[in-house]
Coordinates of C-alpha atoms and ligand atoms in Angstrom, one line a residue:
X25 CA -27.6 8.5 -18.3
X26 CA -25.6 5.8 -17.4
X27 CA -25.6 4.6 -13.4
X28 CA -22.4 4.6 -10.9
X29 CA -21.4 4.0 -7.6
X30 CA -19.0 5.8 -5.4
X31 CA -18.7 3.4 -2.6
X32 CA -16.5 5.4 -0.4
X33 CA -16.7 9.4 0.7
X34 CA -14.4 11.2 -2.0
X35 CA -13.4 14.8 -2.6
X36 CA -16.8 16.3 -3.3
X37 CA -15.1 18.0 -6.7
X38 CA -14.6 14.5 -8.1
X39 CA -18.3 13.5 -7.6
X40 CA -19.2 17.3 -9.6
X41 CA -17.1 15.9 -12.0
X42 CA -18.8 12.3 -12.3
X43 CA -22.0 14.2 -12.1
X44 CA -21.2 15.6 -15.5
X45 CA -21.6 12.6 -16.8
X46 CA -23.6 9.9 -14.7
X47 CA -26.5 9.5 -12.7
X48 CA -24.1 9.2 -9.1
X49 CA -24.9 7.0 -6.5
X50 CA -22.6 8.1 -3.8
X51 CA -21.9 6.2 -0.4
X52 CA -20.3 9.1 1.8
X53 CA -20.5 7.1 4.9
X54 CA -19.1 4.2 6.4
X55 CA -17.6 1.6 4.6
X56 CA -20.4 -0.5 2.8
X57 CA -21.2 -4.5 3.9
X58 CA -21.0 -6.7 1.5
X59 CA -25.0 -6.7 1.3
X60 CA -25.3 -3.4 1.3
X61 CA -22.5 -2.8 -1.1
X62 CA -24.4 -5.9 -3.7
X63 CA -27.5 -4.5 -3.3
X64 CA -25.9 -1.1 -4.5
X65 CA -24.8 -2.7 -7.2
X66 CA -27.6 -4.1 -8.4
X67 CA -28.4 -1.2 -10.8
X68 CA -25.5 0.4 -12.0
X69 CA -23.3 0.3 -14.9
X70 CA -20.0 1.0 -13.4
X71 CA -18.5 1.7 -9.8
X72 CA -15.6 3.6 -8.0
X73 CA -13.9 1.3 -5.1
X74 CA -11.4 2.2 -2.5
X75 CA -10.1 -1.2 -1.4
X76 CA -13.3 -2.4 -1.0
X77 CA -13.9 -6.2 -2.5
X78 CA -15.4 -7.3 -5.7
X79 CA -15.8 -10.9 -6.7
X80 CA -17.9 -13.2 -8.4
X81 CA -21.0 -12.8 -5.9
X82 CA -20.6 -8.7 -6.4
X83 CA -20.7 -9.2 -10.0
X84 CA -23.4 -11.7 -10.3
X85 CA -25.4 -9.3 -8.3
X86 CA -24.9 -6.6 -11.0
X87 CA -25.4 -7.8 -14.5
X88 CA -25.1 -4.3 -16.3
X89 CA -21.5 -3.7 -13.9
X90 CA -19.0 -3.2 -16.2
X91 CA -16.3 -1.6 -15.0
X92 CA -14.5 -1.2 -11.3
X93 CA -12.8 1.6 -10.8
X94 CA -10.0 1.0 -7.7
X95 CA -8.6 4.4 -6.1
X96 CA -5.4 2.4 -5.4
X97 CA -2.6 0.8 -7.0
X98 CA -3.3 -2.5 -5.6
X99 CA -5.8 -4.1 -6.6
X100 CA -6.2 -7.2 -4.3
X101 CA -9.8 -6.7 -3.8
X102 CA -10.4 -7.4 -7.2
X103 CA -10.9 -11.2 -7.9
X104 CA -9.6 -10.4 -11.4
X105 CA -10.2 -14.2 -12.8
X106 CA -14.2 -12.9 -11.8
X107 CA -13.8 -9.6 -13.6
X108 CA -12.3 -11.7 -16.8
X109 CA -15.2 -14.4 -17.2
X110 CA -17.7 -11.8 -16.7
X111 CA -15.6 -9.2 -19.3
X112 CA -16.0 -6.7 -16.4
X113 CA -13.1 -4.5 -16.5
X114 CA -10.8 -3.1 -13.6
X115 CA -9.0 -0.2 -13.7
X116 CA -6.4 1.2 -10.6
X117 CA -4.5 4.5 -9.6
X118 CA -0.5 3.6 -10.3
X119 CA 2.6 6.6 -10.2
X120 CA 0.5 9.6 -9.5
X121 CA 1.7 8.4 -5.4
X122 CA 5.0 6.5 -6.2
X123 CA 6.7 9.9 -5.1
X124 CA 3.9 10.5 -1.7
X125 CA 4.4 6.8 -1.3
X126 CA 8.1 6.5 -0.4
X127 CA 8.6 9.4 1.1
X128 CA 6.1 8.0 3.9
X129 CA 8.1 4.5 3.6
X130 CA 11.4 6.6 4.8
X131 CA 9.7 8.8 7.0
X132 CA 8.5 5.2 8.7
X133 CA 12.0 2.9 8.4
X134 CA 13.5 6.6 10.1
X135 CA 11.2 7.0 13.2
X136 CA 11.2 3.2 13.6
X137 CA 15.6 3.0 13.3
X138 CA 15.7 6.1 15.8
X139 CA 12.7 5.3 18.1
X140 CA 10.9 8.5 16.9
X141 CA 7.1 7.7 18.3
X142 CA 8.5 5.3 20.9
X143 CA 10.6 8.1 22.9
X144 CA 7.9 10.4 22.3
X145 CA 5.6 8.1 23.8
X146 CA 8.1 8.1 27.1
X147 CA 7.9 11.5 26.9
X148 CA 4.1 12.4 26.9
X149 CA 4.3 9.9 29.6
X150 CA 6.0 12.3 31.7
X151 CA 8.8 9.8 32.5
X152 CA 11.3 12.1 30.7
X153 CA 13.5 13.4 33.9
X154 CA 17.3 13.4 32.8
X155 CA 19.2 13.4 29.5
X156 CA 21.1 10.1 29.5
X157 CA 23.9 8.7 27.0
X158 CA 22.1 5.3 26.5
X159 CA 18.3 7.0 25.6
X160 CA 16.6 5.2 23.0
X161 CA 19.8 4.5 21.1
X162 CA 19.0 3.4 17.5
X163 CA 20.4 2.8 14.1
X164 CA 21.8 5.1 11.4
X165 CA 20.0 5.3 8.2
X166 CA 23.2 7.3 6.7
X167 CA 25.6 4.4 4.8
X168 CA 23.6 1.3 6.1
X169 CA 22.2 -1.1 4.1
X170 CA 18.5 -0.3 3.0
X171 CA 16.9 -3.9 1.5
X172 CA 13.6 -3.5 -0.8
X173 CA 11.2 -6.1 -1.0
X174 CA 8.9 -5.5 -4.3
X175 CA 11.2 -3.3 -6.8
X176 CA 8.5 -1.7 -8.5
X177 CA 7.8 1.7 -9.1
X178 CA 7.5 2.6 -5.4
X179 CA 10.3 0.1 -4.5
X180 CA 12.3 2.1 -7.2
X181 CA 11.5 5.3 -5.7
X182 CA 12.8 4.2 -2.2
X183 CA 15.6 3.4 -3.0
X184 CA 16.5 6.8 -5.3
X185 CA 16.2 8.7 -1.9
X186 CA 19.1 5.5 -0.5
X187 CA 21.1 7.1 -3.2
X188 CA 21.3 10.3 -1.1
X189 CA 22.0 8.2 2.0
X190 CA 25.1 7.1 0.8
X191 CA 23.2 3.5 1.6
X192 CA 23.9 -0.1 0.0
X193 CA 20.8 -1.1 -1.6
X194 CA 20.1 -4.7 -2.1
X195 CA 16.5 -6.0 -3.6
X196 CA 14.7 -8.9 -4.1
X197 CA 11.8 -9.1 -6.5
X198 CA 9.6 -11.5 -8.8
X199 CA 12.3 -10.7 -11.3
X200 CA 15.2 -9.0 -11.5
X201 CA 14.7 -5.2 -13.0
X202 CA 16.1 -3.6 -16.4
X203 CA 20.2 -3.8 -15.9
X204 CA 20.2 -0.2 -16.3
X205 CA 17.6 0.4 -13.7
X206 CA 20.3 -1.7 -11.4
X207 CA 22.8 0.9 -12.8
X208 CA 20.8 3.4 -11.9
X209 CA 20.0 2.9 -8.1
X210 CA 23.0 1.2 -7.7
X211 CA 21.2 -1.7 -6.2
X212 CA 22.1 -5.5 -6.3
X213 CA 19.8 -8.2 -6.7
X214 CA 19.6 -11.2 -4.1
X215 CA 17.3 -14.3 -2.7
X216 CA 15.1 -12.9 -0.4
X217 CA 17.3 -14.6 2.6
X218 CA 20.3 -13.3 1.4
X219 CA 18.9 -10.2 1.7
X220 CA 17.4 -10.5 4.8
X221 CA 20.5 -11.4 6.3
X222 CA 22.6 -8.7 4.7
X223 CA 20.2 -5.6 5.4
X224 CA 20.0 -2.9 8.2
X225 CA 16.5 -1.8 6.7
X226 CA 14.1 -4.1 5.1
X227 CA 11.5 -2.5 3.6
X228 CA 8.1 -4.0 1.7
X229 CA 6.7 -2.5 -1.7
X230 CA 5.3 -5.8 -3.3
X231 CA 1.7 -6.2 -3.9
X232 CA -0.6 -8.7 -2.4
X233 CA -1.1 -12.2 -3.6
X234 CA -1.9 -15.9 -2.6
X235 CA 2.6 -16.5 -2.9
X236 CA 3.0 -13.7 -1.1
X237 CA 0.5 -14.2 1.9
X238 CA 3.6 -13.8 5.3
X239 CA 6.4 -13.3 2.8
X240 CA 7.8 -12.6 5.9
X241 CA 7.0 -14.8 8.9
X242 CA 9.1 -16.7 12.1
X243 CA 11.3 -17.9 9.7
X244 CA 12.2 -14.7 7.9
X245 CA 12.6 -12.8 10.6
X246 CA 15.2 -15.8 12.6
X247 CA 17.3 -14.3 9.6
X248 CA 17.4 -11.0 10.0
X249 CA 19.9 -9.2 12.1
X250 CA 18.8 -8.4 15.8
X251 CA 19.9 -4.6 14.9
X252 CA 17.6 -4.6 11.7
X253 CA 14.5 -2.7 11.4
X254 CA 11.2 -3.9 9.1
X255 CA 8.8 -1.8 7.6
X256 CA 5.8 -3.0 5.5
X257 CA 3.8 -0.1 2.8
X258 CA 2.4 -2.6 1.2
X259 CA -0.4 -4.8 2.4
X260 CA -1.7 -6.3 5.4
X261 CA -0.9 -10.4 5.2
X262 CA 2.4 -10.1 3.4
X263 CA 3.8 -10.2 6.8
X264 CA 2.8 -12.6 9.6
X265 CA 1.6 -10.0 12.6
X266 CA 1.6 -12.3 15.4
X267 CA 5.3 -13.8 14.7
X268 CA 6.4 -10.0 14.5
X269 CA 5.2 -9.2 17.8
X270 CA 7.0 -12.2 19.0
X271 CA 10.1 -11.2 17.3
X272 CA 9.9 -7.3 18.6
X273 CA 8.8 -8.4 22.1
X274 CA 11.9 -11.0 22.2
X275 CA 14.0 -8.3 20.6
X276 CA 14.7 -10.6 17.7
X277 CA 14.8 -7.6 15.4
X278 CA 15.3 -3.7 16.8
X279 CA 11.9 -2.3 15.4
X280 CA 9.4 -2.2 13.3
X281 CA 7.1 0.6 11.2
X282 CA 3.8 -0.9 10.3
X283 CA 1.0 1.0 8.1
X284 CA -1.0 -1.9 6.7
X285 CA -2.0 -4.7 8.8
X286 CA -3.7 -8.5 8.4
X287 CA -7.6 -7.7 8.9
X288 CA -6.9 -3.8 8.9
X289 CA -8.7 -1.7 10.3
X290 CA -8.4 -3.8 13.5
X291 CA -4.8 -4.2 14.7
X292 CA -3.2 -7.7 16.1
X293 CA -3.4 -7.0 19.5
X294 CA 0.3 -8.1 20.3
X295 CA 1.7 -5.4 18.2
X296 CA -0.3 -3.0 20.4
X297 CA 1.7 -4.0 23.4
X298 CA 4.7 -3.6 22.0
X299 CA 7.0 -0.7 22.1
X300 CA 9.0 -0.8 19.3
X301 CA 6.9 -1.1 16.3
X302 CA 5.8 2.5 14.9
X303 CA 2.0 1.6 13.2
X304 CA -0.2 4.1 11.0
X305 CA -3.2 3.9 9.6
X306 CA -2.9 3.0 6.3
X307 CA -1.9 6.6 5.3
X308 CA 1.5 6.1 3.2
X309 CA -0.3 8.1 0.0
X310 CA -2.5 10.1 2.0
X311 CA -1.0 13.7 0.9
X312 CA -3.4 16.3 -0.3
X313 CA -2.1 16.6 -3.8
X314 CA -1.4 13.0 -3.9
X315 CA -5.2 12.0 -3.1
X316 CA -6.7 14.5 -5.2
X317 CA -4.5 12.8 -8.1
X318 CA -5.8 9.3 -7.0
X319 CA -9.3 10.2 -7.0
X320 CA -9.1 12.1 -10.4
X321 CA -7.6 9.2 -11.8
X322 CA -10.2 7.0 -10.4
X323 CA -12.6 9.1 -11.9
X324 CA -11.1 9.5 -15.4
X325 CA -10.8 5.8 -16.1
X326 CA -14.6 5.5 -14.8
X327 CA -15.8 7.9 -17.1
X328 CA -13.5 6.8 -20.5
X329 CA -14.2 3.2 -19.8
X330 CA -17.5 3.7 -19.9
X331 CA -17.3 5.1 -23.0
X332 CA -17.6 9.2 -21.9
X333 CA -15.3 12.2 -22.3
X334 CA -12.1 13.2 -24.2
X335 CA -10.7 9.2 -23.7
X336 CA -14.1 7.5 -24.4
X337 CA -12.8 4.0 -24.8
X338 CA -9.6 4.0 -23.5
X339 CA -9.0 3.7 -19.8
X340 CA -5.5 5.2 -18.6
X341 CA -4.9 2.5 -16.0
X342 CA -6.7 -0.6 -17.3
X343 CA -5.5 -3.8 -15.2
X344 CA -7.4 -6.5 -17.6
X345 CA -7.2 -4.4 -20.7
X346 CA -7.8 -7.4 -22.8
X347 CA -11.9 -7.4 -21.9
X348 CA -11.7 -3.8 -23.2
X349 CA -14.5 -3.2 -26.1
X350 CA -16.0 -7.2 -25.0
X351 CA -19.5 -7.4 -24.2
X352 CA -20.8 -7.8 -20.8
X353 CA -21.4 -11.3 -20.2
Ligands
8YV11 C1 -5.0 3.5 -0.9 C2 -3.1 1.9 -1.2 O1 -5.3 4.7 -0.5 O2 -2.9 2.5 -3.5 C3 -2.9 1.6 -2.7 O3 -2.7 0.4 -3.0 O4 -2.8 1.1 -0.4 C4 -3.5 3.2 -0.8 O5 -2.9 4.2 -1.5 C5 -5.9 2.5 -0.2 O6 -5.6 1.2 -0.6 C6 -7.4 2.8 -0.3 O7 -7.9 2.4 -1.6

């Protein structure tokens, strides 16, 4: 039988289901160190990831590694040029939590445009003693202007719920989308500074890489209107923390809804002292059904990459498909 690693706790099903196939190694503790997780390695002929990273020295350490399963969509824990000399293949967990995904991106541009978690913070305080005109006053959602950052699948998604909103929608992305996808959400493309300028609601759905490290920073946000709210789904390090806590704290932008943060799990201390900023903990796909679907997915490409069950061969979700069927090198 061929040997895995699940480096993270999963849904105990998902591991009955790997079982059927391979001899499981399963982490269901703490994250692993990068020792730990090498040394884990070391043996096996495939693994299951959650975010955790893979490079060249976790690959070197595993010479019979052959495919990396991510339960994400991102994969920026991959070092894919490592994975490609090596002709170790990556796979990730895309659509099955477009839907779960946006819906938590609204829920998080709503609470942070009408102070939901801030005024409810006043209140647990006890400092709630009279209904007054000028309470938390925030921003309407309703016929603003919603801006997307990253118009991909989840970017889409956002901004088909704008449609219901009765909401401008203006995007910026690598590239502009299919004409008829524009059609579609009624959404116009601009530079990323026009659209920072023009939006009531920026929202970020673009994946993490090197040209996108603090796509917004103390220079974006100088152009976004003092009204505006930010809200970042998509990866710690696309924006700049510590100039964000300046620009809440100074009131340079109304609010902000954060679930992913630069060196997440800990949190830039500035944006703990500040009010208006709504943070999570990196839970925008984290529905039942939604994670159940990610870590069946995971699972699936595991299993048919390495060459077991109904797909033996051919991965669903591979993100470097062209090692696929190359030896192990
Ligand atoms: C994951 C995510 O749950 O899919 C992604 O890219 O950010 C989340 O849905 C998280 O990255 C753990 O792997």
């Amino acid at each position: 039988m061929q040997k895995i690693l699940v480096a993270r706790p999963i849904f105990p099903d998902v591991i009955d289901r790997l079982k059927l196939y391979f001899d499981v190694d399963w982490n269901n503790g703490e994250a692993l160190s990068p020792e730990a997780l090498h040394q884990r390695l070391a043996d096996k002929d495939g693994a299951l990831t959650a975010g955790d990273p893979i490079g060249a020295a976790a690959l070197a350490a595993a010479p019979r590694l052959r495919v990396v399963s991510n339960m994400a969509v991102g994969y920026n824990n991959f070092d894919i040029a490592a994975f490609n000399a090596l002709n170790v293949l990556g796979t990730n967990t895309p659509d099955v939590l477009n839907e779960t995904t946006a819906d938590f991106g609204w829920a998080l541009m709503m609470a942070a445009a009408r102070r939901v978690t801030e005024s409810e913070h006043f209140l647990r305080a006890g400092k709630w003693d009279k209904w007054s005109f000028d309470a938390f006053l925030g921003s309407d959602i309703y016929g603003a202007t919603l801006g997307v950052i990253g118009m991909g699948r989840i970017g889409q998604a956002l901004a088909r719920r704008a449609l219901g909103f009765n909401m401008r929608v203006v995007y910026h992305n690598r590239s502009r989308v299919a004409p008829e996808i524009e059609r579609e959400l009624n959404a116009e493309y601009l530079s990323k500074e026009d659209l920072l300028k023009a939006a009531d609601h920026v929202v970020l759905v673009l994946p993490y890489t090197a040209q996108n490290h603090h796509t917004i920073g103390a220079t974006e946000l100088a152009l976004m209107k003092p009204t505006a709210t930010l809200t970042n789904i998509a990866r710690g390090g696309i924006v700049d923390d510590a100039a964000l806590a300046h620009a809440l704290r100074t009131r340079q932008i109304a609010s902000a809804a954060l679930d992913v943060f630069e060196g997440e799990p800990r949190v830039h201390p500035a944006l703990l002292e500040v009010e208006n900023v709504v943070l999570t903990p990196h839970i925008a796909s984290a529905s039942e059904a939604t994670r159940r679907a990610m870590a069946n997915l995971a699972a699936d490409n595991l299993i048919a990459a390495l060459g077991e069950g109904p797909r033996a061969g051919q991965p669903p979700n591979p993100i470097n498909p062209a090692v696929l069927g190359k030896a192990r090198t």
